[in-house]
XYZ file of C-alpha atoms in Angstrom:
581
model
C 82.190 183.112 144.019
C 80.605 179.729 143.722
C 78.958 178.492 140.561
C 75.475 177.128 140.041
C 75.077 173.648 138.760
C 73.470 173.579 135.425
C 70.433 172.166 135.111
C 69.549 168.511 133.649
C 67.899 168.517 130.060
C 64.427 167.467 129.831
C 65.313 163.909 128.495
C 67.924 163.261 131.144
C 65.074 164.531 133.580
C 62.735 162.141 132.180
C 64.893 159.200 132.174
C 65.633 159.935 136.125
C 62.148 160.069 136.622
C 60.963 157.065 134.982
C 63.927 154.912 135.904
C 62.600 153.437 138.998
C 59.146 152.913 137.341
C 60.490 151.081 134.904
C 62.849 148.893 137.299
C 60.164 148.430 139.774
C 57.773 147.025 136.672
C 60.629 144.943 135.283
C 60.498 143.468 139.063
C 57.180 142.925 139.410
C 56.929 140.953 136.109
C 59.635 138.721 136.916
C 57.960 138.578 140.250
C 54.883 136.819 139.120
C 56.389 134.283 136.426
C 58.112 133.242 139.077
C 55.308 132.819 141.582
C 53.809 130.980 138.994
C 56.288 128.100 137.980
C 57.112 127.955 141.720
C 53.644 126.709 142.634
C 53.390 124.244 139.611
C 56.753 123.075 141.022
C 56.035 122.415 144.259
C 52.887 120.568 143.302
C 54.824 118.136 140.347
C 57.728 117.668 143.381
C 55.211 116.858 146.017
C 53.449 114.515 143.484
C 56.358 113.025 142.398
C 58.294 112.316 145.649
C 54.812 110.880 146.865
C 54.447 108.445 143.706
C 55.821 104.982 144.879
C 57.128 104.388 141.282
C 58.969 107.314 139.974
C 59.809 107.120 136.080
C 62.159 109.893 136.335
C 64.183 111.833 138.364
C 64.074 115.152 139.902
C 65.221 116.189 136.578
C 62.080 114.897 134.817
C 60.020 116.331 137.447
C 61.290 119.948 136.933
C 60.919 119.575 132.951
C 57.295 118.152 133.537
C 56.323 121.501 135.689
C 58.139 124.035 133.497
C 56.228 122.206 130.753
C 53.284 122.989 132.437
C 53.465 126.395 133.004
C 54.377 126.843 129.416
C 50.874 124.680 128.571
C 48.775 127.080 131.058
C 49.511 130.087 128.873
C 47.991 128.480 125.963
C 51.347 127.351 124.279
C 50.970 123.740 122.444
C 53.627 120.706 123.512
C 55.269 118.478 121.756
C 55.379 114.826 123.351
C 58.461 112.906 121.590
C 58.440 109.840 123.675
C 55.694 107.800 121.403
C 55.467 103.914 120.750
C 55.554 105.332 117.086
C 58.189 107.708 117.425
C 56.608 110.028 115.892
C 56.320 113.743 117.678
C 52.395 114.349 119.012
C 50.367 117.460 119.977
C 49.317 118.268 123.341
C 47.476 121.210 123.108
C 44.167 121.225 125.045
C 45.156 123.634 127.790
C 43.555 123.004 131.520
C 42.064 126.625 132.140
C 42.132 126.695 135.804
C 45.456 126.896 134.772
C 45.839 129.488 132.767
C 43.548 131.464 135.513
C 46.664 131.319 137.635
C 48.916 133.233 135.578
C 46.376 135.896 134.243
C 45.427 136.476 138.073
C 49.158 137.011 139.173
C 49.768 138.953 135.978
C 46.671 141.404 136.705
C 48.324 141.920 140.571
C 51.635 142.626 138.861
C 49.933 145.267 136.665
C 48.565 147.058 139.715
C 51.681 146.872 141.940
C 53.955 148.229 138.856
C 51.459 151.111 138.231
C 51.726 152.041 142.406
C 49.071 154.461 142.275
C 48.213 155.896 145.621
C 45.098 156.446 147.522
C 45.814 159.003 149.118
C 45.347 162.844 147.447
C 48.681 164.034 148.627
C 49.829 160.910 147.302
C 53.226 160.242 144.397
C 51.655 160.573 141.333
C 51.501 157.066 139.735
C 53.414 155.034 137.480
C 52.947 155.834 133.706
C 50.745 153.368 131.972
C 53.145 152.440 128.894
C 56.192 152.221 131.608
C 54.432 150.006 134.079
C 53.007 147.838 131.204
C 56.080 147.269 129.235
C 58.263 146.784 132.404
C 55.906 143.846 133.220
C 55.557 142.425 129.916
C 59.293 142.488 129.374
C 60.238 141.243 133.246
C 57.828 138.166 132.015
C 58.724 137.380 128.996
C 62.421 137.356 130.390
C 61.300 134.511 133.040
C 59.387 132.782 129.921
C 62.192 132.561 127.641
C 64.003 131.073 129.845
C 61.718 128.102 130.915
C 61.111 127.617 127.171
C 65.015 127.391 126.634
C 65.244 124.557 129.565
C 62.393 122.926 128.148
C 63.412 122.366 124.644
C 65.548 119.477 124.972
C 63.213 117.590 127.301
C 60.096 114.821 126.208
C 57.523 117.699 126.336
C 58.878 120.409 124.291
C 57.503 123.651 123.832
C 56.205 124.678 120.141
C 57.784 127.759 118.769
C 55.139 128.867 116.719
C 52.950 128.693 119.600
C 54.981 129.805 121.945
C 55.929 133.471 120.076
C 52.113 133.811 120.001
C 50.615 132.857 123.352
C 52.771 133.575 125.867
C 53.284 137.665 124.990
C 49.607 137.562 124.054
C 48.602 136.655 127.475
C 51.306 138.620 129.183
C 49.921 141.203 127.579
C 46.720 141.478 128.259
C 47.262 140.209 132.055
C 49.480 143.153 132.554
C 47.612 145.840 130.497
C 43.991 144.644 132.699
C 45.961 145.488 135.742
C 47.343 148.319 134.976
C 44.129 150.037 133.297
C 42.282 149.001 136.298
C 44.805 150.896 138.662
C 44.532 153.735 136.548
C 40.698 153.715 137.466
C 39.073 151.999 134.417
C 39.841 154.839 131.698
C 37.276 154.526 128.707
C 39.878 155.976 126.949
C 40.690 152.657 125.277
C 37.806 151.169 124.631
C 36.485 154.198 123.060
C 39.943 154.192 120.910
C 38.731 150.238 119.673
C 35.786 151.643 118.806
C 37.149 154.361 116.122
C 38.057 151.042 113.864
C 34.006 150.421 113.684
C 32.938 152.034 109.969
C 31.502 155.357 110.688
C 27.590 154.309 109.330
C 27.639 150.924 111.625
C 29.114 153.193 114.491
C 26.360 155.898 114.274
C 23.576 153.701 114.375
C 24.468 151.025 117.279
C 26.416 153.105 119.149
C 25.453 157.142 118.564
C 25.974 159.710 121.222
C 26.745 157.792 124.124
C 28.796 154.933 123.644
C 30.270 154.425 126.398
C 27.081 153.822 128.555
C 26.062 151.392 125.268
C 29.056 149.268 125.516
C 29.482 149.189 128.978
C 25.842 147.669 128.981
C 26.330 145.183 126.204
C 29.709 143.865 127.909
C 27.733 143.723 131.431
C 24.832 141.614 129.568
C 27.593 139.588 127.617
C 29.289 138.650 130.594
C 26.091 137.693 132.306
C 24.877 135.722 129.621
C 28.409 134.112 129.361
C 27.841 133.132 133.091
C 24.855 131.766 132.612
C 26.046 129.666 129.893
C 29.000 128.464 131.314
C 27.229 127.759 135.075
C 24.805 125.711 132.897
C 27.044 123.309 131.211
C 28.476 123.036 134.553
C 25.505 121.929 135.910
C 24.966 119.526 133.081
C 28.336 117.982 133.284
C 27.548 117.602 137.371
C 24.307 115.572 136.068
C 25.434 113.540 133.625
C 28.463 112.504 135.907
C 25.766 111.739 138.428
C 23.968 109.874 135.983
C 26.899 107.699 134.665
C 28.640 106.968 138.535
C 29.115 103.867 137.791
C 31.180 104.724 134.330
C 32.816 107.630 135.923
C 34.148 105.614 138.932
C 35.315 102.390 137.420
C 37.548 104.422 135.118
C 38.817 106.586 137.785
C 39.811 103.316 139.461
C 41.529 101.949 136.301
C 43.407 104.536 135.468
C 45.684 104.179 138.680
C 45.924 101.784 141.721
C 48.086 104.240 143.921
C 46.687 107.218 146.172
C 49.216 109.250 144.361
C 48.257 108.567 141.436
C 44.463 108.977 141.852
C 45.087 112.256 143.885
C 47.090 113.472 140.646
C 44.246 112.206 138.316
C 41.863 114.092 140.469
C 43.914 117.272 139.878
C 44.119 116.595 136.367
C 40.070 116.840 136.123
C 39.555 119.662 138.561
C 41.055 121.405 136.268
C 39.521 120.261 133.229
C 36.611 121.372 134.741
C 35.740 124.786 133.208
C 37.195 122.941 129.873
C 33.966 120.600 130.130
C 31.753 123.570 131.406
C 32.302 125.554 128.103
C 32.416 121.876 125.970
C 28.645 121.611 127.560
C 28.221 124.667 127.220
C 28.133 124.568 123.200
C 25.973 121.141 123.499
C 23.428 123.040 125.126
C 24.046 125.505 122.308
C 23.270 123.042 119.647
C 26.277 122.919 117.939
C 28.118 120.395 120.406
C 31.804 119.379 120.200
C 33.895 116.991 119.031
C 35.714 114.101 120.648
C 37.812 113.246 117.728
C 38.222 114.333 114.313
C 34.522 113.130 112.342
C 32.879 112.161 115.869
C 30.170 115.189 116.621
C 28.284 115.234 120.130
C 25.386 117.593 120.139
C 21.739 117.005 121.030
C 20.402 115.608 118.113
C 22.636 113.030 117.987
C 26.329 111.314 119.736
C 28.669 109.968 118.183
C 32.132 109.551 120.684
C 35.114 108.211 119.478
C 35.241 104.376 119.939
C 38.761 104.406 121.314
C 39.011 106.989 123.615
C 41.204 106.245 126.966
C 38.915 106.119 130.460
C 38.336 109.106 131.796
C 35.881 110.647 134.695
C 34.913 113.167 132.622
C 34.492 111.577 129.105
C 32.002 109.153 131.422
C 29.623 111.865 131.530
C 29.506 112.065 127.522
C 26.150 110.984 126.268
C 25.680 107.771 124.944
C 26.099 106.909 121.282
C 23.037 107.355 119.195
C 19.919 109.687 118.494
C 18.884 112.178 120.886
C 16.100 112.266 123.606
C 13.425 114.930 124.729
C 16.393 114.596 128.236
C 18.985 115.425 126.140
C 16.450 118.190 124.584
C 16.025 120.103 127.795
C 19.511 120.973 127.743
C 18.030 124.065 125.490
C 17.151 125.784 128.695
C 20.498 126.587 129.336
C 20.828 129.229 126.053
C 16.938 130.377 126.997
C 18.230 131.464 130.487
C 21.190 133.070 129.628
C 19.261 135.221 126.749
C 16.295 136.170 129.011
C 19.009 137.579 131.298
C 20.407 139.220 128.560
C 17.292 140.704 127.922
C 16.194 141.725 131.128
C 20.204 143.524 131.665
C 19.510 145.743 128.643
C 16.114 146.898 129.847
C 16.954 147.636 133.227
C 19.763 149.672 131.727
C 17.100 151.247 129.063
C 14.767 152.218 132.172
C 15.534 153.364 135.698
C 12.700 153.416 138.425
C 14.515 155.842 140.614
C 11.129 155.241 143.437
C 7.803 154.029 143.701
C 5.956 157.152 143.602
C 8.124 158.670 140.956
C 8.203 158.221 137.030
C 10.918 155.865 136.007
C 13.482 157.579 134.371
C 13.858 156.511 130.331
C 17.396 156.458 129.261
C 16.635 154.856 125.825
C 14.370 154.668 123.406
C 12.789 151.126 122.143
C 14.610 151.325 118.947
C 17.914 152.018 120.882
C 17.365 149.154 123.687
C 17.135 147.186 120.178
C 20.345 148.242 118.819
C 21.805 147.653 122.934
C 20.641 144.246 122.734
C 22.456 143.585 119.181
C 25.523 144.813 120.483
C 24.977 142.569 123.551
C 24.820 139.394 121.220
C 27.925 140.509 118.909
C 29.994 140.753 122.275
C 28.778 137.353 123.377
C 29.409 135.747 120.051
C 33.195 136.643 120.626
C 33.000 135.699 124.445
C 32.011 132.136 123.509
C 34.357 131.887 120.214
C 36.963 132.481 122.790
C 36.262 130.176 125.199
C 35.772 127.367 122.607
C 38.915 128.372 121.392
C 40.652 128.210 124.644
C 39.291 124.895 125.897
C 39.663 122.844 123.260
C 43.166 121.727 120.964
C 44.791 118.623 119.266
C 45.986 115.510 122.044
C 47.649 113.677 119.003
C 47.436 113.174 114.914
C 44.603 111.276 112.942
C 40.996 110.566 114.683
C 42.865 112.859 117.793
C 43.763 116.038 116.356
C 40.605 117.610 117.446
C 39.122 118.296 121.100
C 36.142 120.378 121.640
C 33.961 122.557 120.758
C 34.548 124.998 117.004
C 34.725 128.591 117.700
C 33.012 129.203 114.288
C 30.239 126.984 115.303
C 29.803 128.294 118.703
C 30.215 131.966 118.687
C 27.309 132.274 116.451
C 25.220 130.335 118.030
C 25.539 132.125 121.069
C 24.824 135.223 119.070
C 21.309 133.808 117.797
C 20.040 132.773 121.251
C 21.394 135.865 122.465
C 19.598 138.141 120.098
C 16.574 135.996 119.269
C 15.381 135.956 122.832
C 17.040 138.753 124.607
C 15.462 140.897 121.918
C 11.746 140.372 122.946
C 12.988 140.003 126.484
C 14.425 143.587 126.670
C 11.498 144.988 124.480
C 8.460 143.425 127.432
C 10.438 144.095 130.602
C 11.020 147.782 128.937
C 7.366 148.116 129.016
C 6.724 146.802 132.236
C 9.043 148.771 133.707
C 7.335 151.775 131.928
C 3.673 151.028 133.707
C 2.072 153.419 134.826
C 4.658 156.248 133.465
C 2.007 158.217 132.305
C -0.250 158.516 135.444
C 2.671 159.405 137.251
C 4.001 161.907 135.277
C 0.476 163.689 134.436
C -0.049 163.534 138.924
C 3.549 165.086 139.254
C 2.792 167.950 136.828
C -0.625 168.579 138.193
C 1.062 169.004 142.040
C 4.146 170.939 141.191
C 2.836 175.072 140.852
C 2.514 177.001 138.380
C 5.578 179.707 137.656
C 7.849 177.366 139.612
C 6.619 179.620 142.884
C 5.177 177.719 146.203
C 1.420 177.844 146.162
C 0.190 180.898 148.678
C -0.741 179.106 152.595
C -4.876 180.081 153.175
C -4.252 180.393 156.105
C -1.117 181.067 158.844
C -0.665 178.301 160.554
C -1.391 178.139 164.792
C 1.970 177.104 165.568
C 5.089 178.874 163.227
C 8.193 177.084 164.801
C 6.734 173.637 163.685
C 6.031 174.726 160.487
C 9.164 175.876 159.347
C 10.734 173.232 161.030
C 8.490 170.808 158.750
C 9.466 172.962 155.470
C 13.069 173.499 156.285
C 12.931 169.177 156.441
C 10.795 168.689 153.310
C 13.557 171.507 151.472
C 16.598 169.680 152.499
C 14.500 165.896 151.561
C 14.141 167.662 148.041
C 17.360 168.680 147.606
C 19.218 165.230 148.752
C 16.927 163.769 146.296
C 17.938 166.084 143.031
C 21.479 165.783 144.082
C 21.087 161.379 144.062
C 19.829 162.409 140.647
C 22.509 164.643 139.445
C 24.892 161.841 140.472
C 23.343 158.973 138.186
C 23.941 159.251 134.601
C 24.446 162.723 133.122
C 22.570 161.465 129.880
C 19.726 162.974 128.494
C 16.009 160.959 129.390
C 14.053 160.176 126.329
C 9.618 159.965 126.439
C 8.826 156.579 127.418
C 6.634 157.140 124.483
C 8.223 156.787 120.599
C 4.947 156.976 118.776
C 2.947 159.905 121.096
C 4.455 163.217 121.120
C 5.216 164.671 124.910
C 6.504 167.246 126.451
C 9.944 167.978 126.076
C 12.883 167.310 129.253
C 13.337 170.566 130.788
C 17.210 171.049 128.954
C 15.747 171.301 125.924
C 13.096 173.870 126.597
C 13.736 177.417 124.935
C 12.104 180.352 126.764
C 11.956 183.881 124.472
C 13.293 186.963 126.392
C 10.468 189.074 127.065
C 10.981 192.023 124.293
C 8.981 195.095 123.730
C 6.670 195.197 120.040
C 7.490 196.904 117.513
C 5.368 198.658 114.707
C 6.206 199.690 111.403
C 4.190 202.948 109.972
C 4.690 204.967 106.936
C 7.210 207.287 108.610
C 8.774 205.276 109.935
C 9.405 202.795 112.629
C 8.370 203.089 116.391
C 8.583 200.818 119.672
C 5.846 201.090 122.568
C 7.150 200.451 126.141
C 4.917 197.468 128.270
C 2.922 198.754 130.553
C 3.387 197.800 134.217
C 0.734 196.522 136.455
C -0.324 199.536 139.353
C 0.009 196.636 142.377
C 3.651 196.296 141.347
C 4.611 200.059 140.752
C 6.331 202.223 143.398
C 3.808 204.962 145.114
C 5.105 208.265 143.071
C 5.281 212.117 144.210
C 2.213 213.197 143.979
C 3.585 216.897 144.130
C 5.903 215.517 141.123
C 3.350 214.456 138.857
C 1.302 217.089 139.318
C 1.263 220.252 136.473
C -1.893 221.867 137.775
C -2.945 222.587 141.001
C -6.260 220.596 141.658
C -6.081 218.398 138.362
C -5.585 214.603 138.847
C -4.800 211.866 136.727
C -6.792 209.012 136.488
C -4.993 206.093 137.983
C -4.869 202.776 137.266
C -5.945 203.531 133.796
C -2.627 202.466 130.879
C -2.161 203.832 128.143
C -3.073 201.678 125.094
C 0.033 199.662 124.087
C 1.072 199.806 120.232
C -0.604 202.803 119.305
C 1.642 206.093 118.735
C 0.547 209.037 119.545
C 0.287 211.681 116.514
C 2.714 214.704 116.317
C 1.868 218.247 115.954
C -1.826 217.757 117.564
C -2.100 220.248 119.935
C -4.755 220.314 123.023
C -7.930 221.685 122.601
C -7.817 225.017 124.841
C -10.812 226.420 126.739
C -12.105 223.460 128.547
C -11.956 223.850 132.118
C -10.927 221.080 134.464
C -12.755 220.104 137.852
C -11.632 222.288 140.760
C -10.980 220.714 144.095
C -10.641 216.816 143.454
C -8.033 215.156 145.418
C -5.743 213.228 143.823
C -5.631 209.226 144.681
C -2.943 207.990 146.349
């Protein structure tokens, strides 16, 4: 006799399970911090075994790059090697470089969460198991670097550094994995629970998910358009000062290494001065030192600020022009495409011949657009946050634009022009809704039956060949339908009343009256039309030989007959009449 195994527990099952997961995500975190300092390594050790006058050794180097990857997470450094001695910030962080580690962080996300395509497919990766595995695989790698950066000139801040760096891990990690988990609006919808109940009802009602998917899709537009615009600006205005911009290119470094490396340096201060023009265009400008404001109305730069390409395309110090004026047009393109987002969201035109479809009502598309400009007030707040920081103590300890300036006043353009915009381009959309609809209901039959042919047609085959096409047209068209949005279409019209959509229509069951006498109370059957009725017996409704009922002819309906009335005798009935079939 052989003995069966026992069977694991549930935990130990679980932990087998999950094991691999979790190694596999601790893996994949370390993976990409290490992808990550290895390509700002080989970039500082190309640079620096290129530079004809090294300061340092390879030593230097590696501190300088694990420096760097510390500073593209958003983690402020301390420079000790000052004529004054005394320790400076550097916290103004480049963010094409801190795209580089969200990006790997996001593909480490999907690769820990190894879901499938494939129906037969393993199931995938847990969400919590392949998040923490990659946060904790990264923070690993990061603690380290910090540790073998802390005796070096550019030292890491601690405060910073136990903030940024498993802030951004993170969310890097927790983006990939929710999108390899198919975009859940689980989430989102769980964010949205900490909104007070009142302000939730009224922005958000029924369907928020559709609502916030829309206002993040117009945020992010309008955040595009905003941040290609102060590109564009900072293009023109370095156009405008060449001369500026290339002299202190050239005087900043007489070597091609050196030049290449300060060409680096402002590629990727290039999205820093897209948002920093950005908030010019927004009115509130930025700062280029602590007291020295740049915004339309006026520039006032720092007097001793070190030569730069990109501080050449600064405005000049002094009042404002109608020029520096028309950078407005930046905020009044980004909220007419706010606008014009929302409505195309409130309204779908599903064809040409066909009423558009009305998903919300004007006062809705309102609240949408709101909810568009709170979303893009913390976009920008973010991005000014991001792009600018401290590059030393005194008239340095600010760079760039203020959040609290910013935000908001990305919110008011937003909302003070996307409003109208969504509001007109609703309306146009809706033209001609009502001749549409009022055509559609006039063609479609009565009873939901197909209107009788006049006539049969000469040739048969053709015709139901042409019906049997127009059938299958109208059903690949209701099923396109049934795929968009399950959500219920409002009128086009708030003010007129219309008919209601065809869910909410409530037809009575046909029931037979009822009447209420002194007696009591009695219910008459509904009579039945004689074209629809079944040909009877005639031998079975016959009781006399020769006597025929009338046909055709009901009884009234709702009148009882009285009891205990008996037939008058002694009239004689007509002999010999058929009865009608």
């Amino acid at each position: 006799m052989t003995a069966r195994r026992p069977s694991l527990t549930p935990l130990s099952t679980r932990l087998r399970d999950r094991s691999p997961g979790l190694s596999a995500s601790l893996l994949n975190g370390v993976v990409a911090a290490g992808l990550g300092l290895g390509v700002l390594t080989v970039l500082v050790l190309a640079l620096w075994i290129s530079s004809p006058y090294p300061d340092s050794g390879p030593g230097g180097a590696l501190h300088i790059a694990a420096a760097l990857w510390l500073l593209a997470h958003g983690v402020e450094l301390v420079r000790t090697d000052t004529l004054s001695g005394a320790p400076l910030p550097v916290g103004v962080t480049p963010l094409l470089l801190l795209a580089l580690p969200a990006w790997l962080l996001y593909r480490a996300g999907r690769y820990a969460t190894d879901a499938s395509g494939e129906p037969d497919g393993p199931p995938p990766v847990p969400v919590r198991t392949a998040w923490l595995g990659v946060v904790l695989g990264y923070l690993t790698v990061g603690t380290a670097v910090a540790l073998y950066c802390s005796g070096a000139e550019l030292r890491p801040s601690w405060g910073w550094l136990t903030v940024s760096l498993p802030l951004v891990a993170a969310a890097g990690a927790g983006a990939g994995v929710w999108s390899a988990h198919g975009c859940p609006p689980e989430p989102l919808l769980i964010v949205l629970k900490a909104v007070p109940g009142p302000v939730r009802r009224l922005v958000f009602g029924a369907d928020a998910r559709a609502r916030v998917d829309t206002a993040v899709r117009a945020a992010g537009a309008s955040t595009a358009v905003l941040v290609g615009g102060g590109a564009l600006l900072v293009a023109a205005s370095t156009v405008w000062h060449g001369d500026v911009a290339r002299a202190s290119f050239l005087q900043l470094t007489e070597g091609w290494t050196g030049r290449f490396a300060v060409l680096l340096l402002g590629m990727a201060l290039v999205p820093n001065a897209s948002v920093w023009a950005a908030s010019y265009a927004l009115g509130p400008g930025f700062v280029l030192g602590a007291g020295h404001p740049v915004h339309p109305l006026a520039s006032d730069p720092a007097p001793l600020l070190p030569p730069f390409p990109l501080l050449a395309a600064v405005p000049d110090a002094g009042p404002g022009t109608r020029l520096n004026w028309a950078a407005a047009l930046v905020p009044v393109a980004a909220g007419v495409v706010a606008g014009w987002f929302v409505a195309r969201a409130a309204v779908r035109r599903r064809g040409h011949r066909e009423p558009p479809r009305v998903r919300w009502s004007a006062a809705r598309t309102t609240g949408v657009t709101l909810l568009t400009a709170v979303v893009c007030t913390l976009l920008l707040a973010l991005l000014a946050t991001l792009s600018g920081g401290p590059l030393g103590v005194g008239a340095l300890s600010r760079f760039g634009p203020l959040w609290w300036q910013t935000g908001p006043a990305a919110g008011a353009w937003t909302a003070l022009l996307g409003l109208p915009t969504a509001l007109v381009v609703r309306a146009w959309r809706l033209r001609g809704a009502g001749a549409l609809r009022t055509a559609a209901e006039s063609e479609k039959p009565r009873g939901g039956q197909r209107p009788k042919d006049p006539g049969k047609p000469k040739d048969s085959a053709k015709a139901d060949a042409k019906t049997k096409r127009a059938e299958d047209k109208a059903k690949r068209a209701e099923d396109k339908a049934k795929r968009e949005d399950s959500l219920p279409d409002e009128d086009a019209y708030d003010i007129l009343p219309a008919e209601p959509p065809a869910e909410l229509r409530i037809e009575l069951p046909a029931e037979a009256p009822t009447t209420e006498t002194g007696t009591g109370r009695e219910t008459s059957k509904a009579t039945e039309a004689t074209d629809s009725a079944e040909p009877t017996d005639p031998a079975a409704t016959k009781e006399t030989p020769g006597t025929p009922e009338a046909p055709g002819i009901p009884e009234a309906p709702g009148i009882p007959e009285a009891p205990g009335i008996p037939e008058a005798p002694g009239i004689p009935e007509a002999p010999g009449t058929p009865e009608t079939p």
